[in-house]
Backbone as JSON, one array per atom type, in Angstrom:
{
  "sequence": "SRRSPVRFTILTSASNSQRTQMATIIQQDLKELGIQVEVVPLEFRSVVDRIFQSHDYDAAILGLGGGDVDPNSQMNVWLSSGNDHVWDLGENHPATGWEAEIDQLMEKQLFTLNPQVRKQLYDRVQELIAENLPVISLVSPNVLVAAKDQLANFKPAALDPHTLWNAQELFLSGMGDPGQP",
  "N": [[36.36, 24.04, -24.81], [36.66, 23.1, -21.3], [35.84, 19.92, -19.95], [34.5, 18.97, -17.4], [34.33, 15.76, -15.3], [31.41, 13.92, -14.89], [30.37, 13.19, -11.02], [29.23, 10.92, -8.82], [27.43, 10.33, -5.45], [25.39, 7.89, -4.5], [23.24, 7.03, -1.34], [21.94, 4.15, 0.06], [20.16, 1.66, 1.77], [21.37, -0.35, 3.31], [20.38, -3.25, 4.38], [18.01, -2.92, 2.24], [18.0, -5.16, -0.31], [16.58, -4.86, -2.8], [16.92, -2.02, -3.08], [19.42, -1.88, -2.78], [20.57, -3.0, -5.08], [18.88, -1.87, -7.32], [20.39, 1.04, -6.79], [22.93, -0.28, -7.91], [22.51, -1.13, -10.49], [21.82, 1.71, -12.09], [24.32, 2.8, -11.14], [25.71, 1.29, -13.2], [24.39, 1.75, -15.54], [24.53, 4.31, -16.12], [27.43, 4.16, -15.91], [28.19, 3.73, -18.62], [27.75, 6.32, -19.94], [29.51, 7.85, -18.95], [29.48, 8.35, -16.67], [30.14, 8.78, -13.67], [28.9, 6.73, -10.58], [29.39, 6.61, -6.71], [28.21, 4.14, -5.32], [26.51, 3.95, -2.16], [26.72, 1.81, 0.41], [24.62, 1.79, 3.2], [23.73, 1.58, 6.67], [20.57, 1.88, 7.75], [19.48, 3.69, 9.39], [21.51, 5.05, 9.1], [22.05, 6.39, 6.7], [19.1, 7.49, 6.81], [19.64, 9.65, 8.63], [21.65, 11.13, 7.34], [20.77, 11.97, 5.03], [18.67, 13.78, 6.19], [19.03, 14.95, 8.42], [21.86, 15.43, 8.46], [22.19, 16.22, 5.93], [24.45, 15.35, 4.12], [24.55, 14.42, 1.0], [24.4, 13.23, -2.57], [22.51, 12.18, -4.42], [20.39, 9.68, -3.38], [18.74, 6.5, -3.06], [15.1, 6.41, -2.0], [12.14, 4.45, -0.48], [9.45, 7.24, -0.26], [6.53, 6.48, 1.54], [2.64, 6.64, 1.34], [0.41, 5.9, 0.56], [-1.96, 7.04, -0.24], [-4.43, 7.59, -2.52], [-5.07, 10.55, -2.74], [-3.97, 13.94, -2.77], [-2.8, 15.1, -0.31], [-2.09, 13.53, 2.06], [0.91, 13.58, 1.16], [1.89, 16.48, 1.25], [3.73, 16.87, 3.42], [5.94, 16.33, 1.11], [5.69, 17.74, -0.43], [5.31, 20.53, 0.26], [7.57, 23.32, -0.27], [8.2, 23.4, 2.15], [8.22, 21.61, 4.07], [8.47, 18.75, 6.04], [9.25, 16.3, 5.1], [10.42, 17.31, 2.42], [12.92, 16.19, -0.01], [14.15, 17.06, -1.61], [15.96, 19.88, -1.2], [15.71, 20.39, 1.63], [14.64, 21.86, 4.74], [13.71, 24.31, 4.34], [12.71, 27.49, 4.62], [11.9, 29.36, 2.62], [10.57, 28.98, -1.14], [13.27, 28.23, -2.81], [12.9, 28.43, -5.52], [11.19, 29.47, -8.23], [9.33, 27.43, -9.46], [8.66, 25.08, -7.56], [7.57, 27.27, -5.81], [4.74, 27.62, -7.04], [4.64, 25.28, -7.0], [3.43, 24.93, -3.91], [1.62, 26.84, -4.41], [-0.24, 25.66, -5.56], [-0.83, 23.21, -4.08], [-1.64, 24.13, -2.19], [-3.82, 25.52, -2.29], [-5.69, 23.07, -3.78], [-6.1, 21.84, -1.52], [-8.33, 23.51, -0.03], [-9.81, 23.69, -1.92], [-13.32, 22.19, -2.56], [-14.06, 20.85, -5.49], [-13.74, 18.14, -7.33], [-13.05, 18.22, -10.03], [-11.83, 20.28, -10.5], [-9.48, 20.06, -8.11], [-8.01, 18.23, -9.61], [-7.23, 19.03, -11.67], [-5.47, 20.62, -11.04], [-3.69, 19.43, -9.15], [-2.83, 18.17, -11.46], [-1.25, 19.64, -12.66], [0.67, 20.14, -10.68], [2.2, 17.72, -10.71], [3.41, 18.08, -13.22], [4.9, 20.12, -13.0], [6.56, 18.73, -11.42], [7.69, 16.38, -13.23], [8.78, 18.1, -14.78], [11.43, 19.21, -13.55], [12.38, 17.35, -12.32], [12.72, 16.58, -9.31], [12.61, 14.88, -7.61], [13.11, 11.18, -8.37], [10.99, 8.78, -9.94], [11.04, 5.7, -9.55], [10.36, 2.7, -9.12], [7.07, 1.32, -10.0], [5.33, -0.89, -7.78], [4.47, -4.83, -9.04], [1.81, -5.29, -8.27], [-0.42, -8.24, -7.33], [-3.62, -9.65, -6.67], [-6.23, -12.04, -5.58], [-9.45, -13.83, -5.56], [-11.99, -15.43, -5.27], [-14.3, -17.34, -7.62], [-16.66, -16.73, -7.24], [-17.18, -14.09, -5.61], [-18.53, -11.17, -6.25], [-18.27, -8.0, -7.96], [-16.24, -7.44, -7.23], [-13.3, -5.58, -7.46], [-10.42, -4.59, -7.88], [-7.86, -2.4, -6.59], [-5.12, -0.39, -7.31], [-3.9, 1.15, -5.03], [-2.72, 0.65, -1.4], [-6.17, -0.45, 0.88], [-5.5, -2.98, -1.29], [-7.34, -5.29, -2.41], [-10.16, -4.45, -0.35], [-11.1, -1.99, -0.63], [-12.93, -1.09, -1.64], [-14.97, -2.46, 0.0], [-18.16, -1.67, 0.76], [-19.74, -2.57, -0.86], [-19.02, -5.82, -2.36], [-20.05, -8.79, -2.35], [-21.42, -12.46, -2.36], [-22.25, -14.25, -5.65], [-24.44, -15.65, -6.5], [-26.02, -15.11, -4.05], [-27.73, -13.24, -4.28], [-27.74, -9.45, -5.09], [-26.79, -7.24, -2.72], [-28.18, -4.49, -2.18], [-30.27, -4.79, -3.26], [-33.6, -4.87, -2.54]],
  "CA": [[35.64, 24.48, -23.72], [37.17, 22.12, -20.73], [34.93, 19.37, -19.65], [35.13, 17.82, -16.11], [33.88, 14.44, -14.72], [30.34, 14.1, -13.88], [31.17, 12.26, -10.19], [28.17, 11.79, -7.86], [27.48, 9.1, -4.49], [23.88, 7.51, -4.05], [23.27, 6.09, -0.59], [21.36, 3.06, -0.19], [19.73, 0.76, 2.65], [22.39, -1.67, 2.89], [19.11, -4.1, 4.56], [17.06, -3.41, 1.7], [18.42, -5.48, -0.86], [16.11, -4.49, -3.88], [17.4, -0.77, -3.77], [20.86, -1.75, -3.41], [20.82, -3.14, -6.61], [18.44, -0.59, -8.42], [21.3, 1.77, -7.34], [24.29, -0.81, -8.74], [21.76, -0.67, -12.12], [21.89, 2.54, -12.41], [25.78, 3.11, -11.55], [26.26, 0.3, -13.86], [23.59, 2.46, -16.53], [25.36, 5.78, -15.96], [29.06, 4.17, -16.47], [28.16, 3.67, -20.44], [27.41, 7.96, -20.44], [31.28, 8.02, -18.8], [29.24, 9.52, -15.55], [31.2, 7.58, -12.15], [28.75, 6.87, -9.63], [30.09, 5.21, -6.24], [27.07, 3.39, -4.61], [26.74, 4.11, -0.67], [25.05, 0.92, 1.46], [25.06, 2.45, 4.85], [22.91, 0.95, 7.71], [19.15, 2.07, 7.42], [19.26, 5.02, 10.27], [22.25, 6.62, 8.4], [21.05, 6.61, 6.07], [17.87, 8.53, 7.59], [20.37, 10.67, 9.87], [22.77, 11.74, 6.54], [19.58, 12.65, 4.58], [17.18, 14.28, 7.22], [20.09, 15.47, 9.74], [23.27, 16.33, 8.13], [21.97, 16.87, 4.27], [25.23, 15.16, 3.4], [24.06, 13.55, 0.28], [24.1, 13.33, -3.3], [21.5, 11.39, -3.95], [19.62, 8.49, -2.98], [17.17, 5.42, -3.33], [13.83, 5.88, -0.4], [10.68, 5.07, -0.02], [7.92, 7.34, 0.39], [5.33, 6.31, 1.16], [2.02, 7.61, 1.58], [-0.59, 4.55, 0.63], [-3.33, 7.5, -0.56], [-4.15, 8.31, -3.64], [-5.2, 11.87, -2.06], [-2.28, 14.18, -2.32], [-3.18, 15.27, 0.57], [-1.15, 12.5, 2.4], [2.07, 13.56, 0.88], [1.92, 17.61, 1.53], [5.39, 16.92, 4.26], [7.11, 15.74, 0.84], [5.71, 18.63, -1.97], [5.53, 21.69, 0.29], [8.84, 23.54, 0.35], [8.61, 24.46, 3.64], [7.85, 20.07, 4.83], [9.74, 17.87, 6.64], [10.26, 15.38, 4.16], [10.99, 18.06, 1.3], [13.95, 15.82, 0.0], [15.61, 17.87, -2.55], [16.03, 21.05, -0.28], [15.18, 20.34, 3.39], [14.78, 22.87, 5.53], [13.81, 25.8, 3.6], [11.8, 28.81, 4.81], [10.74, 29.9, 1.52], [10.05, 28.39, -2.09], [14.18, 27.85, -3.5], [12.81, 27.51, -7.14], [9.88, 29.48, -8.8], [8.64, 26.25, -10.12], [8.36, 25.79, -6.1], [6.66, 28.12, -5.63], [4.28, 27.61, -7.43], [4.13, 23.86, -6.36], [2.84, 25.47, -2.77], [0.58, 27.68, -4.27], [-1.55, 24.64, -6.29], [-1.24, 22.69, -3.22], [-2.21, 24.88, -0.81], [-5.12, 25.62, -3.06], [-5.99, 22.22, -3.6], [-6.18, 21.39, -0.25], [-9.49, 24.06, 0.23], [-11.2, 23.22, -3.2], [-14.05, 21.1, -3.26], [-14.93, 20.6, -6.4], [-13.23, 17.18, -7.36], [-12.28, 18.15, -10.74], [-10.52, 21.64, -10.47], [-8.41, 20.12, -7.55], [-7.94, 17.0, -10.39], [-6.54, 20.5, -12.28], [-4.2, 21.25, -9.9], [-2.58, 18.31, -8.83], [-2.3, 17.33, -12.52], [0.0, 21.12, -13.01], [1.88, 19.96, -9.76], [2.81, 16.31, -11.76], [3.76, 18.33, -14.82], [6.14, 20.85, -12.65], [7.72, 17.36, -10.8], [7.97, 16.46, -14.17], [9.27, 18.84, -15.97], [12.2, 19.15, -13.17], [12.73, 16.32, -11.44], [13.48, 17.03, -8.44], [12.37, 13.03, -7.35], [12.57, 10.46, -9.68], [10.41, 7.51, -9.57], [12.32, 4.52, -9.93], [9.32, 1.72, -9.65], [5.66, 1.0, -8.93], [5.37, -3.11, -7.5], [2.82, -5.57, -9.37], [0.13, -6.01, -6.79], [-1.12, -10.26, -7.5], [-4.64, -10.28, -6.13], [-7.31, -13.43, -5.9], [-10.81, -14.13, -5.2], [-13.23, -16.93, -5.43], [-15.1, -16.7, -8.68], [-18.18, -16.37, -5.83], [-16.54, -12.62, -4.96], [-18.62, -10.35, -7.12], [-18.03, -6.63, -8.01], [-14.31, -7.79, -6.74], [-12.33, -4.57, -8.05], [-8.61, -4.72, -7.2], [-7.02, -1.57, -6.67], [-3.31, -0.24, -6.96], [-3.39, 1.13, -4.01], [-3.98, -0.35, -0.38], [-6.14, -1.74, 0.87], [-5.73, -3.64, -2.44], [-8.73, -5.94, -2.02], [-11.06, -3.89, 0.18], [-11.23, -0.43, -1.0], [-14.86, -1.06, -2.13], [-15.31, -3.46, 0.81], [-19.58, -2.27, 1.15], [-20.13, -3.21, -2.67], [-18.44, -7.13, -2.36], [-21.23, -10.22, -1.99], [-21.01, -13.67, -3.01], [-22.58, -14.57, -6.44], [-26.21, -16.76, -6.29], [-26.74, -14.94, -3.11], [-28.8, -12.0, -4.06], [-27.09, -8.38, -4.74], [-27.23, -6.97, -1.08], [-28.19, -3.68, -3.05], [-31.39, -4.8, -3.88], [-34.62, -5.08, -1.84]],
  "C": [[36.41, 23.18, -22.52], [36.0, 21.45, -19.86], [35.27, 18.54, -18.33], [33.53, 16.62, -15.72], [32.58, 14.52, -14.08], [30.99, 12.64, -12.72], [29.82, 12.39, -9.18], [28.08, 10.4, -7.07], [26.08, 9.13, -4.48], [23.59, 6.56, -2.85], [22.33, 5.49, -0.71], [21.33, 2.73, 1.57], [20.52, -0.18, 2.63], [21.18, -3.51, 3.32], [18.44, -3.95, 3.27], [17.99, -3.79, 0.3], [18.32, -4.92, -2.11], [16.91, -3.01, -4.49], [18.82, -0.96, -3.52], [21.06, -1.97, -4.85], [19.7, -2.75, -7.71], [19.89, 0.62, -8.81], [22.63, 1.17, -8.13], [23.51, -0.88, -10.56], [22.0, 0.97, -12.11], [23.14, 2.84, -12.39], [26.24, 2.49, -12.8], [25.5, 1.53, -15.98], [24.27, 3.72, -16.86], [26.9, 5.65, -16.88], [29.1, 4.04, -17.88], [28.13, 4.66, -20.85], [28.53, 8.12, -20.21], [30.73, 8.8, -17.31], [29.67, 8.07, -14.32], [30.24, 7.91, -10.66], [29.2, 5.87, -8.75], [28.4, 4.97, -5.2], [27.3, 2.75, -3.11], [25.95, 3.27, 0.71], [25.85, 1.28, 2.49], [23.6, 1.77, 5.68], [21.43, 1.66, 7.42], [18.86, 3.76, 8.5], [20.35, 5.71, 10.36], [22.26, 7.19, 7.81], [19.7, 7.92, 6.01], [18.42, 10.02, 7.96], [21.09, 11.58, 8.2], [21.53, 12.61, 5.51], [18.36, 13.79, 5.48], [17.97, 15.25, 8.6], [20.85, 16.84, 9.0], [22.94, 17.03, 6.5], [23.21, 16.85, 3.63], [24.99, 13.97, 2.64], [24.23, 13.87, -1.05], [23.08, 13.3, -4.03], [21.03, 9.99, -3.14], [18.36, 7.43, -2.61], [16.02, 5.51, -2.19], [12.95, 5.37, -0.92], [9.77, 5.97, 0.16], [6.87, 7.11, 0.44], [4.25, 6.65, 1.83], [0.57, 6.44, 1.48], [-1.8, 5.41, 0.77], [-3.15, 7.62, -1.71], [-4.5, 10.28, -3.24], [-4.03, 12.36, -2.24], [-1.95, 14.97, -1.38], [-2.0, 15.35, 2.15], [0.07, 12.9, 2.48], [2.44, 15.3, 0.37], [3.56, 18.11, 2.24], [6.79, 16.75, 2.45], [6.92, 17.26, -0.62], [5.85, 20.33, -1.48], [6.99, 22.19, 0.85], [9.57, 23.89, 1.8], [8.28, 22.67, 4.66], [8.86, 19.59, 5.17], [10.09, 16.65, 6.14], [10.54, 15.8, 2.4], [12.01, 17.75, 0.65], [14.97, 16.57, -0.4], [16.23, 19.27, -2.03], [15.39, 20.84, 1.2], [15.48, 21.61, 3.89], [14.67, 24.47, 5.15], [13.29, 26.71, 3.76], [10.7, 29.49, 3.96], [11.22, 29.38, -0.09], [11.92, 28.82, -2.45], [14.39, 28.54, -4.9], [11.39, 28.44, -7.25], [9.04, 28.5, -9.07], [7.95, 25.36, -8.57], [7.39, 26.06, -5.34], [4.84, 28.66, -5.93], [3.54, 26.23, -7.25], [2.86, 24.09, -4.91], [1.9, 25.94, -3.38], [-0.45, 26.74, -4.62], [-1.37, 23.68, -5.15], [-1.8, 22.64, -1.94], [-3.64, 24.78, -1.53], [-6.31, 24.42, -3.23], [-6.9, 21.91, -2.83], [-7.67, 22.32, 0.54], [-10.27, 24.27, -0.53], [-11.72, 22.02, -2.52], [-14.39, 20.54, -3.99], [-13.54, 19.42, -7.26], [-12.76, 17.19, -8.67], [-11.44, 19.38, -11.09], [-9.67, 20.89, -9.69], [-7.88, 18.69, -8.58], [-6.5, 18.07, -11.09], [-4.95, 20.65, -11.64], [-2.67, 20.52, -9.34], [-1.54, 17.6, -10.66], [-0.58, 18.56, -12.48], [0.72, 20.39, -11.97], [2.7, 18.84, -10.33], [3.11, 16.92, -12.55], [5.17, 18.92, -14.11], [7.42, 19.81, -11.84], [8.06, 17.18, -12.17], [9.28, 16.75, -15.11], [11.29, 19.2, -15.31], [12.84, 18.92, -11.95], [13.71, 16.54, -10.69], [13.7, 15.68, -7.47], [11.76, 12.67, -8.73], [12.04, 9.53, -8.99], [10.69, 6.35, -9.77], [11.14, 3.25, -10.76], [7.97, 1.41, -9.05], [5.59, -0.64, -8.79], [4.32, -2.78, -8.47], [2.38, -5.37, -8.01], [-0.58, -7.0, -8.07], [-2.44, -9.34, -6.82], [-5.22, -10.93, -6.14], [-7.82, -13.01, -5.26], [-10.74, -15.3, -5.9], [-13.64, -16.32, -6.64], [-16.52, -16.35, -8.18], [-18.18, -14.78, -5.73], [-17.08, -11.69, -5.78], [-18.14, -9.21, -6.33], [-16.47, -6.55, -7.35], [-13.88, -6.7, -8.07], [-11.17, -4.15, -7.85], [-7.89, -3.0, -7.18], [-5.53, -1.33, -6.8], [-2.44, 0.5, -6.39], [-3.85, 0.29, -2.45], [-5.32, 0.48, 0.58], [-6.54, -2.26, -0.9], [-7.09, -4.29, -2.9], [-10.26, -5.46, -0.97], [-11.72, -2.25, 0.19], [-12.83, -0.01, -0.99], [-15.58, -2.36, -1.4], [-17.14, -3.35, 0.89], [-19.78, -2.67, 0.02], [-19.79, -5.03, -3.07], [-20.17, -7.35, -2.19], [-20.36, -10.97, -2.98], [-22.3, -13.9, -4.2], [-24.11, -15.11, -5.77], [-26.42, -16.51, -5.06], [-27.62, -13.67, -2.92], [-27.39, -10.34, -4.47], [-27.77, -8.02, -3.38], [-27.76, -5.29, -1.41], [-29.76, -3.5, -2.34], [-32.3, -5.43, -2.72], [-35.06, -6.83, -1.87]]
}
């Protein structure tokens, strides 16, 4: 059988040196496998326009932010009809069975009050994303936080706000536990 070479482009924002470096590393790693990748650094607005307006791209390095552990903040990404459903923008209905399942799971978890059931539903969404790879998460930043020794109950979180998510539980040691009379 005849084999065709694999070639594609990766769009990235020229003003974001970290993302441009990631694209270059991907390009170098895939070159070793015989895959030709062209890194296309563009002005940020051009990247956004090509992805969300003209849909003229093979791959892109983006930061999909949300900053919330609750999956509802990302409904616009995971639902097939979502405005940020970057792997197949503008769908009127799910293009695949696994996307339809994600739609059903995300809608169901939205109205499920039991936290354990919600977690099971979203765990399945994560399995479907891992199996089908419509998006590939490249990095999670290291988060470094500090506090004086006197600050008790200091439990930094991975998501913002890293140090104040449990502000109502923080107190200075030696001053007594504020929850006690």
